[in-house]
């Protein structure tokens, strides 16, 4: 296997930059640059020189011996001063040895997977951890990266293998008298795993939203203060505000960290029966995005008679606006009541997040649904009680395979390209 190297920190000016070398020639390359390496697992300050002996930088050198490294291979890490010139010079010196090539996106993590140091769900967790912007995303990613999905799959696997073993015992000893009736235990094991899978599937939507972000649609009639509220939440002018009804035509978005949750607030067109063709499109988009949003906040102009206004979508929270004129509700212009509105949205979303589960990727959902479908068929065969023991055992084994795909025991190659395409070069 080739030795690879890459910058493991963000490219650009910084206090410290880390260059990682991994593979069979990593230690030899380290010796060529640093003169000698520290003992495994230790660090040392060394002067790095190129092939002509010219000084490149003074660096902190770390050495890891296989298999006790992130990739499971021999690894050397060079912590150099983070100037662009230093990074380029050290990279050039590594390349000049002709003993290593530049790593591809995610190649260090791919090697960790292939060497058994990470499972597939942990790789996804690492990718999510690198991309995490909020505390909720960090906690979710950390659960995956720490092996939470592996633990879940292993528990289900053990239970299904036990059920399969019991069924196959009845097949192997079909001509003999089996001393114990296994049907009660088999049925209980199947139901137990289906229950575990259902719990994961029930929390999937919320978990996926934590990973990708919740959407909160601000809806209401024209001039209710929606754009003013969005500007106040964003802390800057992103939406045009005007007394002219129908000013907002398209959906504007503001992404914020709301008490650790990733939330995108949507400013939508005023909901009314518009005559202008362009405004009609804006109103249609507003209703569509609102229908798909996780939370819908309705604003009503407290200074105007609204009659029997209906937004045409389910409303989660509603507020009267322009309290600076009426003394009632909130004022998007002056900020009165906005903190309470945000606390209300946060409380609503936090309640949903309490039911979040490990499954947060579409791949997880598909594998879980496949496993459940096989178990439902197995349960039907089991409940019929006819001569279907072989078929029952087959469905149980296939369900184990579906669960194994969660952590990459099977079907790993089919998804590697998609997963590692999201990684940066140095990871």
mmCIF file of N, CA and C in Angstrom, residues 128 134 136-141 143-144 149 199-214 261-262 294 349 352-362 364-365 368:
data_model
loop_
_atom_site.group_PDB
_atom_site.id
_atom_site.type_symbol
_atom_site.label_atom_id
_atom_site.label_comp_id
_atom_site.label_asym_id
_atom_site.label_seq_id
_atom_site.Cartn_x
_atom_site.Cartn_y
_atom_site.Cartn_z
ATOM 1 N N UNK A 128 -19.612 13.868 10.357
ATOM 2 C CA UNK A 128 -20.573 14.787 10.973
ATOM 3 C C UNK A 128 -19.906 15.644 12.041
ATOM 4 N N UNK A 134 -23.208 23.235 15.742
ATOM 5 C CA UNK A 134 -23.898 23.515 16.995
ATOM 6 C C UNK A 134 -23.624 22.409 18.009
ATOM 7 N N UNK A 136 -25.791 20.550 19.661
ATOM 8 C CA UNK A 136 -26.608 19.361 19.413
ATOM 9 C C UNK A 136 -25.996 18.499 18.321
ATOM 10 N N UNK A 137 -25.471 19.125 17.271
ATOM 11 C CA UNK A 137 -24.821 18.375 16.203
ATOM 12 C C UNK A 137 -23.552 17.696 16.702
ATOM 13 N N UNK A 138 -22.811 18.387 17.566
ATOM 14 C CA UNK A 138 -21.587 17.786 18.115
ATOM 15 C C UNK A 138 -21.920 16.550 18.936
ATOM 16 N N UNK A 139 -22.936 16.647 19.803
ATOM 17 C CA UNK A 139 -23.313 15.509 20.640
ATOM 18 C C UNK A 139 -23.812 14.341 19.786
ATOM 19 N N UNK A 140 -24.605 14.652 18.778
ATOM 20 C CA UNK A 140 -25.125 13.602 17.900
ATOM 21 C C UNK A 140 -23.992 12.894 17.174
ATOM 22 N N UNK A 141 -23.078 13.674 16.605
ATOM 23 C CA UNK A 141 -21.953 13.095 15.874
ATOM 24 C C UNK A 141 -21.054 12.285 16.803
ATOM 25 N N UNK A 143 -21.896 10.599 19.408
ATOM 26 C CA UNK A 143 -22.529 9.305 19.689
ATOM 27 C C UNK A 143 -22.204 8.288 18.591
ATOM 28 N N UNK A 144 -22.293 8.722 17.346
ATOM 29 C CA UNK A 144 -21.975 7.827 16.232
ATOM 30 C C UNK A 144 -20.494 7.480 16.225
ATOM 31 N N UNK A 149 -23.854 3.256 17.171
ATOM 32 C CA UNK A 149 -24.578 2.426 16.202
ATOM 33 C C UNK A 149 -24.051 1.007 16.202
ATOM 34 N N UNK A 199 -38.033 1.943 17.417
ATOM 35 C CA UNK A 199 -37.613 3.097 18.217
ATOM 36 C C UNK A 199 -36.631 3.963 17.434
ATOM 37 N N UNK A 200 -35.714 3.331 16.699
ATOM 38 C CA UNK A 200 -34.765 4.081 15.876
ATOM 39 C C UNK A 200 -35.474 4.812 14.742
ATOM 40 N N UNK A 201 -36.391 4.120 14.087
ATOM 41 C CA UNK A 201 -37.108 4.728 12.967
ATOM 42 C C UNK A 201 -38.005 5.868 13.425
ATOM 43 N N UNK A 202 -38.617 5.733 14.608
ATOM 44 C CA UNK A 202 -39.493 6.791 15.127
ATOM 45 C C UNK A 202 -38.721 8.085 15.374
ATOM 46 N N UNK A 203 -37.462 7.964 15.765
ATOM 47 C CA UNK A 203 -36.672 9.158 16.045
ATOM 48 C C UNK A 203 -35.823 9.618 14.886
ATOM 49 N N UNK A 204 -35.944 8.937 13.729
ATOM 50 C CA UNK A 204 -35.063 9.254 12.602
ATOM 51 C C UNK A 204 -35.256 10.678 12.092
ATOM 52 N N UNK A 205 -36.506 11.099 11.907
ATOM 53 C CA UNK A 205 -36.745 12.419 11.316
ATOM 54 C C UNK A 205 -36.107 13.518 12.161
ATOM 55 N N UNK A 206 -36.288 13.436 13.490
ATOM 56 C CA UNK A 206 -35.705 14.444 14.366
ATOM 57 C C UNK A 206 -34.185 14.394 14.317
ATOM 58 N N UNK A 207 -33.619 13.181 14.345
ATOM 59 C CA UNK A 207 -32.164 13.037 14.300
ATOM 60 C C UNK A 207 -31.598 13.591 12.998
ATOM 61 N N UNK A 208 -32.284 13.330 11.899
ATOM 62 C CA UNK A 208 -31.835 13.847 10.602
ATOM 63 C C UNK A 208 -31.894 15.362 10.585
ATOM 64 N N UNK A 209 -32.925 15.937 11.231
ATOM 65 C CA UNK A 209 -33.066 17.385 11.279
ATOM 66 C C UNK A 209 -31.970 18.020 12.137
ATOM 67 N N UNK A 210 -31.581 17.350 13.223
ATOM 68 C CA UNK A 210 -30.483 17.873 14.026
ATOM 69 C C UNK A 210 -29.218 17.934 13.176
ATOM 70 N N UNK A 211 -29.019 16.926 12.354
ATOM 71 C CA UNK A 211 -27.823 16.865 11.508
ATOM 72 C C UNK A 211 -27.868 17.918 10.396
ATOM 73 N N UNK A 212 -29.024 18.058 9.741
ATOM 74 C CA UNK A 212 -29.112 18.953 8.582
ATOM 75 C C UNK A 212 -29.665 20.334 8.932
ATOM 76 N N UNK A 213 -30.415 20.431 10.031
ATOM 77 C CA UNK A 213 -30.971 21.715 10.454
ATOM 78 C C UNK A 213 -32.493 21.748 10.395
ATOM 79 N N UNK A 214 -33.114 22.353 11.413
ATOM 80 C CA UNK A 214 -34.565 22.538 11.440
ATOM 81 C C UNK A 214 -34.934 23.775 10.626
ATOM 82 N N UNK A 261 -29.149 24.233 18.813
ATOM 83 C CA UNK A 261 -29.832 23.568 17.702
ATOM 84 C C UNK A 261 -29.622 24.357 16.410
ATOM 85 N N UNK A 262 -29.363 23.669 15.287
ATOM 86 C CA UNK A 262 -29.226 24.370 14.005
ATOM 87 C C UNK A 262 -30.613 24.698 13.444
ATOM 88 N N UNK A 294 -40.538 22.582 9.931
ATOM 89 C CA UNK A 294 -40.713 21.873 11.200
ATOM 90 C C UNK A 294 -41.593 22.660 12.161
ATOM 91 N N UNK A 349 -38.727 22.820 19.758
ATOM 92 C CA UNK A 349 -37.770 21.943 19.081
ATOM 93 C C UNK A 349 -37.032 21.048 20.079
ATOM 94 N N UNK A 352 -38.899 17.968 20.888
ATOM 95 C CA UNK A 352 -38.821 16.959 19.826
ATOM 96 C C UNK A 352 -37.465 16.251 19.848
ATOM 97 N N UNK A 353 -36.410 17.016 20.122
ATOM 98 C CA UNK A 353 -35.064 16.450 20.119
ATOM 99 C C UNK A 353 -34.889 15.423 21.235
ATOM 100 N N UNK A 354 -35.695 15.524 22.279
ATOM 101 C CA UNK A 354 -35.582 14.568 23.384
ATOM 102 C C UNK A 354 -35.835 13.138 22.919
ATOM 103 N N UNK A 355 -36.530 12.986 21.794
ATOM 104 C CA UNK A 355 -36.785 11.646 21.250
ATOM 105 C C UNK A 355 -35.830 11.253 20.137
ATOM 106 N N UNK A 356 -34.716 11.982 20.001
ATOM 107 C CA UNK A 356 -33.744 11.721 18.938
ATOM 108 C C UNK A 356 -33.041 10.388 19.154
ATOM 109 N N UNK A 357 -32.772 9.691 18.073
ATOM 110 C CA UNK A 357 -32.102 8.394 18.138
ATOM 111 C C UNK A 357 -30.786 8.439 17.365
ATOM 112 N N UNK A 358 -30.102 7.292 17.291
ATOM 113 C CA UNK A 358 -28.814 7.218 16.605
ATOM 114 C C UNK A 358 -28.948 7.358 15.095
ATOM 115 N N UNK A 359 -29.986 6.770 14.530
ATOM 116 C CA UNK A 359 -30.155 6.777 13.075
ATOM 117 C C UNK A 359 -30.394 8.199 12.590
ATOM 118 N N UNK A 360 -29.460 8.727 11.792
ATOM 119 C CA UNK A 360 -29.567 10.116 11.339
ATOM 120 C C UNK A 360 -29.253 10.288 9.859
ATOM 121 N N UNK A 361 -28.855 9.209 9.191
ATOM 122 C CA UNK A 361 -28.540 9.255 7.763
ATOM 123 C C UNK A 361 -29.566 8.426 6.990
ATOM 124 N N UNK A 362 -29.799 8.797 5.752
ATOM 125 C CA UNK A 362 -30.732 8.048 4.911
ATOM 126 C C UNK A 362 -30.308 6.591 4.789
ATOM 127 N N UNK A 364 -28.923 4.797 7.074
ATOM 128 C CA UNK A 364 -29.375 4.130 8.300
ATOM 129 C C UNK A 364 -30.848 3.752 8.182
ATOM 130 N N UNK A 365 -31.662 4.713 7.730
ATOM 131 C CA UNK A 365 -33.107 4.454 7.621
ATOM 132 C C UNK A 365 -33.390 3.295 6.675
ATOM 133 N N UNK A 368 -32.425 -0.060 8.304
ATOM 134 C CA UNK A 368 -33.349 -0.416 9.371
ATOM 135 C C UNK A 368 -34.695 -0.875 8.808
#
